[in-house]
Amino acid sequence: MKRFLLATVALAALSAPAMAADLATKYPVKAVAVVPVFSWTGFYIGGNFGYGGDKFTFDEVNTYYGDYYSAESRSVNSSGFFVGGQIGYNYQFANNVVIGVETDLQWSNIEGNYSANYATYYGYAETFNAGASVDYFGTIRARLGYAFDRFLPYITGGAAYGKTKLDLNSTDSYGNFYTASGSSTNWGWTVGAGVEYAITNNWTFKTEYLYVDLGSTDYTYAYDVNDVVAGSVDTKFHTIKAGVNYKF
């Protein structure tokens, strides 16, 4: 009996390592995969298109023989499409705050025209036409946002610049014709907000609203040497655009 018990214990001791080896072979320990977290840090370049407009405001003061004569203000509705590109850099902090800088340039056909017929102070009829446009505009802006993984809402603001044109003419019932035209590159400011979403690790899609103020452009025209009109046109407009970026 003792010999049987000793043989049983010995057999169990010899088979334990083999059983452990079988268990290790049949039930391996699986490694836990670590999913990388998306980061907005890096340079990017992209393109955009959009629509903009508001009003061009013409303010005029008419002087006669050097004395104040009259003042008028005319507002012209403006609208048009634009297309362009942008380049920038973002940096994402550990707390998901994202700061960045971006510059863009847009080719634009935002324009507005005004026409009116009215009686002058001298009792005869006059036709007045005024037009203004934005040939191109650009911005240099800071951005501040908060990243929800691949979704980035942000606010933005900075400097704006653009080339504006104006064209005015007036014809009276005596056949006299008066005109003023010109163009200038103006600097101003812009502010807005947007949202951006990372479709892949490299491609992102964004929509953005900006309010752009390019200041005013001065002009003059004269009915005669003693009857001069001095004016200015304010260039302010809203824009909404969509774009894509490639992040390096």
Short mmCIF file of C-alpha atoms in Angstrom, two decimals:
data_model
loop_
_atom_site.label_atom_id
_atom_site.label_comp_id
_atom_site.label_asym_id
_atom_site.label_seq_id
_atom_site.Cartn_x
_atom_site.Cartn_y
_atom_site.Cartn_z
CA MET A 1 0.00 0.00 0.00
CA LYS A 2 2.80 2.40 0.91
CA ARG A 3 4.51 1.63 -2.39
CA PHE A 4 1.31 2.47 -4.29
CA LEU A 5 0.94 5.83 -2.52
CA LEU A 6 4.58 6.74 -3.15
CA ALA A 7 4.22 5.85 -6.84
CA THR A 8 1.09 8.02 -7.13
CA VAL A 9 2.79 11.06 -5.52
CA ALA A 10 5.84 10.68 -7.74
CA LEU A 11 3.70 10.45 -10.89
CA ALA A 12 1.79 13.59 -9.93
CA ALA A 13 5.02 15.50 -9.29
CA LEU A 14 6.42 14.50 -12.66
CA SER A 15 3.25 15.40 -14.61
CA ALA A 16 2.73 18.90 -13.02
CA PRO A 17 5.36 20.72 -15.15
CA ALA A 18 3.99 19.14 -18.30
CA MET A 19 0.44 20.26 -17.43
CA ALA A 20 1.71 23.79 -16.74
CA ALA A 21 3.47 23.85 -20.09
CA ASP A 22 0.26 22.71 -21.82
CA LEU A 23 -1.74 25.43 -20.09
CA ALA A 24 0.80 28.10 -21.14
CA THR A 25 0.60 26.89 -24.72
CA LYS A 26 -3.20 26.79 -24.88
CA TYR A 27 -3.90 30.08 -23.03
CA PRO A 28 -1.32 32.75 -23.96
CA VAL A 29 -1.44 36.18 -22.31
CA LYS A 30 -2.55 38.84 -24.84
CA ALA A 31 -0.85 42.28 -24.96
CA VAL A 32 -3.13 45.34 -24.59
CA ALA A 33 -3.01 47.57 -27.71
CA VAL A 34 -2.44 51.30 -27.01
CA VAL A 35 -4.54 53.56 -29.29
CA PRO A 36 -2.55 56.74 -30.15
CA VAL A 37 -4.25 60.05 -29.24
CA PHE A 38 -4.58 62.55 -32.11
CA SER A 39 -2.57 65.76 -31.73
CA TRP A 40 -3.15 69.08 -33.54
CA THR A 41 0.50 70.09 -33.22
CA GLY A 42 2.21 70.76 -36.54
CA PHE A 43 2.33 72.85 -39.71
CA TYR A 44 -0.50 72.76 -42.26
CA ILE A 45 -1.43 74.14 -45.67
CA GLY A 46 -4.75 74.18 -47.45
CA GLY A 47 -7.38 75.88 -49.61
CA ASN A 48 -10.81 77.42 -49.09
CA PHE A 49 -13.78 79.06 -50.78
CA GLY A 50 -16.61 81.17 -49.45
CA TYR A 51 -19.10 84.00 -49.72
CA GLY A 52 -19.04 87.49 -48.23
CA GLY A 53 -20.70 90.87 -48.19
CA ASP A 54 -22.42 93.60 -46.20
CA LYS A 55 -22.40 97.30 -47.19
CA PHE A 56 -20.07 99.88 -48.70
CA THR A 57 -20.80 103.29 -47.17
CA PHE A 58 -20.07 106.46 -49.16
CA ASP A 59 -19.80 109.60 -47.01
CA GLU A 60 -19.49 112.93 -48.87
CA VAL A 61 -19.08 116.59 -47.97
CA ASN A 62 -19.76 119.21 -50.65
CA THR A 63 -18.04 122.60 -50.25
CA TYR A 64 -18.86 125.68 -52.33
CA TYR A 65 -16.34 128.53 -52.46
CA GLY A 66 -14.62 127.00 -49.43
CA ASP A 67 -17.75 127.02 -47.23
CA TYR A 68 -19.63 123.99 -45.93
CA TYR A 69 -22.51 123.24 -48.28
CA SER A 70 -23.97 119.75 -47.71
CA ALA A 71 -23.20 116.28 -46.44
CA GLU A 72 -24.57 112.99 -47.72
CA SER A 73 -24.17 109.32 -46.84
CA ARG A 74 -25.09 106.47 -49.19
CA SER A 75 -24.98 102.76 -48.39
CA VAL A 76 -24.39 100.16 -51.11
CA ASN A 77 -25.21 96.50 -50.54
CA SER A 78 -22.23 94.28 -51.34
CA SER A 79 -21.84 90.55 -51.98
CA GLY A 80 -19.67 88.05 -53.84
CA PHE A 81 -17.68 84.85 -53.76
CA PHE A 82 -14.00 84.34 -53.01
CA VAL A 83 -11.42 81.54 -53.20
CA GLY A 84 -7.93 81.25 -51.76
CA GLY A 85 -5.49 79.39 -49.57
CA GLN A 86 -4.00 79.37 -46.08
CA ILE A 87 -0.92 78.20 -44.19
CA GLY A 88 -0.37 77.96 -40.46
CA TYR A 89 0.94 76.20 -37.37
CA ASN A 90 -0.79 74.75 -34.28
CA TYR A 91 0.58 73.67 -30.91
CA GLN A 92 -1.48 71.49 -28.57
CA PHE A 93 -0.75 71.56 -24.82
CA ALA A 94 -1.21 68.60 -22.46
CA ASN A 95 -4.50 70.11 -21.22
CA ASN A 96 -5.88 70.08 -24.84
CA VAL A 97 -5.65 73.85 -25.30
CA VAL A 98 -4.50 74.63 -28.86
CA ILE A 99 -2.83 77.87 -29.93
CA GLY A 100 -1.79 78.71 -33.46
CA VAL A 101 -1.11 81.30 -36.11
CA GLU A 102 -2.53 81.42 -39.65
CA THR A 103 -2.21 83.62 -42.71
CA ASP A 104 -4.47 83.45 -45.77
CA LEU A 105 -5.07 85.20 -49.09
CA GLN A 106 -8.36 85.31 -51.05
CA TRP A 107 -9.16 86.40 -54.61
CA SER A 108 -12.54 88.10 -54.42
CA ASN A 109 -15.42 89.49 -56.48
CA ILE A 110 -17.23 91.10 -53.54
CA GLU A 111 -18.79 94.25 -55.00
CA GLY A 112 -21.72 96.64 -54.71
CA ASN A 113 -23.31 99.28 -56.96
CA TYR A 114 -25.67 102.16 -56.34
CA SER A 115 -27.67 104.34 -58.74
CA ALA A 116 -30.08 107.22 -58.04
CA ASN A 117 -31.91 110.01 -59.81
CA TYR A 118 -32.70 113.16 -57.89
CA ALA A 119 -33.12 116.90 -58.14
CA THR A 120 -30.11 119.02 -57.27
CA TYR A 121 -29.99 122.12 -55.15
CA TYR A 122 -30.01 124.15 -58.36
CA GLY A 123 -33.32 122.69 -59.53
CA TYR A 124 -32.16 120.40 -62.32
CA ALA A 125 -32.03 116.58 -62.45
CA GLU A 126 -28.95 114.52 -61.75
CA THR A 127 -28.10 110.82 -62.07
CA PHE A 128 -25.56 109.48 -59.61
CA ASN A 129 -23.80 106.09 -59.88
CA ALA A 130 -21.39 104.64 -57.33
CA GLY A 131 -19.61 101.29 -57.19
CA ALA A 132 -16.97 99.64 -55.02
CA SER A 133 -15.29 96.25 -54.93
CA VAL A 134 -12.70 94.12 -53.15
CA ASP A 135 -10.25 92.53 -55.60
CA TYR A 136 -8.41 90.51 -52.96
CA PHE A 137 -8.02 90.37 -49.20
CA GLY A 138 -5.94 88.48 -46.68
CA THR A 139 -5.48 88.06 -42.94
CA ILE A 140 -2.73 87.34 -40.42
CA ARG A 141 -4.39 85.87 -37.33
CA ALA A 142 -3.85 84.12 -34.01
CA ARG A 143 -6.06 81.13 -33.14
CA LEU A 144 -7.10 79.81 -29.73
CA GLY A 145 -9.10 76.59 -29.35
CA TYR A 146 -9.78 73.51 -27.25
CA ALA A 147 -9.34 70.04 -28.74
CA PHE A 148 -11.97 67.36 -28.20
CA ASP A 149 -9.75 64.69 -29.74
CA ARG A 150 -10.29 65.26 -33.50
CA PHE A 151 -12.79 68.12 -33.08
CA LEU A 152 -11.40 71.64 -32.61
CA PRO A 153 -13.60 74.71 -32.01
CA TYR A 154 -11.63 77.98 -31.91
CA ILE A 155 -11.74 81.77 -31.90
CA THR A 156 -9.46 83.90 -34.06
CA GLY A 157 -8.46 87.49 -34.74
CA GLY A 158 -5.72 89.74 -36.08
CA ALA A 159 -4.78 92.01 -38.97
CA ALA A 160 -6.46 92.20 -42.38
CA TYR A 161 -5.46 93.77 -45.68
CA GLY A 162 -6.96 94.06 -49.14
CA LYS A 163 -7.16 95.92 -52.44
CA THR A 164 -10.32 98.01 -52.87
CA LYS A 165 -11.65 99.84 -55.92
CA LEU A 166 -14.20 102.63 -56.32
CA ASP A 167 -15.89 104.25 -59.31
CA LEU A 168 -18.30 107.20 -59.13
CA ASN A 169 -19.94 109.32 -61.79
CA SER A 170 -22.67 111.92 -61.96
CA THR A 171 -24.52 113.35 -64.96
CA ASP A 172 -26.88 116.36 -64.78
CA SER A 173 -29.66 117.51 -67.07
CA TYR A 174 -27.28 119.98 -68.77
CA GLY A 175 -25.05 117.12 -69.91
CA ASN A 176 -22.26 117.82 -67.43
CA PHE A 177 -20.36 114.68 -66.42
CA TYR A 178 -18.34 114.26 -63.20
CA THR A 179 -16.37 111.21 -62.19
CA ALA A 180 -13.96 109.82 -59.61
CA SER A 181 -12.20 106.45 -59.52
CA GLY A 182 -9.23 104.75 -57.96
CA SER A 183 -7.90 101.82 -56.01
CA SER A 184 -5.81 101.34 -52.89
CA THR A 185 -4.43 98.63 -50.63
CA ASN A 186 -5.80 99.10 -47.13
CA TRP A 187 -4.95 97.57 -43.76
CA GLY A 188 -7.51 96.85 -41.06
CA TRP A 189 -8.55 94.13 -38.65
CA THR A 190 -10.58 90.93 -38.46
CA VAL A 191 -12.20 88.73 -35.81
CA GLY A 192 -14.16 85.49 -35.97
CA ALA A 193 -14.56 81.85 -34.98
CA GLY A 194 -14.57 78.41 -36.54
CA VAL A 195 -14.57 74.65 -36.11
CA GLU A 196 -12.16 72.11 -37.58
CA TYR A 197 -12.36 68.30 -37.74
CA ALA A 198 -9.55 65.84 -38.46
CA ILE A 199 -10.85 63.38 -41.05
CA THR A 200 -7.55 61.45 -40.99
CA ASN A 201 -4.24 62.02 -39.22
CA ASN A 202 -3.24 64.37 -42.06
CA TRP A 203 -6.43 65.79 -43.61
CA THR A 204 -8.76 68.20 -41.80
CA PHE A 205 -11.95 70.02 -42.79
CA LYS A 206 -13.00 73.43 -41.41
CA THR A 207 -15.71 76.06 -41.56
CA GLU A 208 -15.02 79.63 -40.42
CA TYR A 209 -16.74 82.99 -39.98
CA LEU A 210 -14.77 86.27 -40.15
CA TYR A 211 -15.75 89.93 -39.90
CA VAL A 212 -13.31 92.06 -41.93
CA ASP A 213 -12.84 95.83 -41.65
CA LEU A 214 -10.49 97.34 -44.26
CA GLY A 215 -11.03 100.96 -43.20
CA SER A 216 -11.86 103.69 -45.71
CA THR A 217 -10.63 105.00 -49.06
CA ASP A 218 -10.76 108.76 -49.77
CA TYR A 219 -11.76 110.37 -53.06
CA THR A 220 -12.68 113.81 -54.51
CA TYR A 221 -14.49 115.14 -57.58
CA ALA A 222 -15.50 118.62 -58.63
CA TYR A 223 -18.46 120.25 -60.40
CA ASP A 224 -16.15 123.20 -61.00
CA VAL A 225 -13.12 124.73 -59.32
CA ASN A 226 -15.32 126.28 -56.62
CA ASP A 227 -17.70 123.36 -56.05
CA VAL A 228 -15.77 120.34 -54.75
CA VAL A 229 -16.98 117.05 -53.24
CA ALA A 230 -14.70 115.16 -50.83
CA GLY A 231 -15.72 111.68 -49.77
CA SER A 232 -14.66 108.31 -48.43
CA VAL A 233 -15.96 104.77 -48.80
CA ASP A 234 -15.88 102.33 -45.86
CA THR A 235 -15.11 98.70 -46.69
CA LYS A 236 -16.51 96.27 -44.12
CA PHE A 237 -17.93 92.81 -44.77
CA HIS A 238 -18.81 89.43 -43.27
CA THR A 239 -17.44 86.16 -44.67
CA ILE A 240 -18.27 82.49 -44.25
CA LYS A 241 -16.02 79.86 -45.77
CA ALA A 242 -15.21 76.17 -45.91
CA GLY A 243 -11.78 74.65 -46.46
CA VAL A 244 -9.46 71.68 -46.17
CA ASN A 245 -5.96 71.48 -44.68
CA TYR A 246 -3.10 68.99 -45.01
CA LYS A 247 -1.31 68.63 -41.69
CA PHE A 248 2.37 67.64 -41.80
#
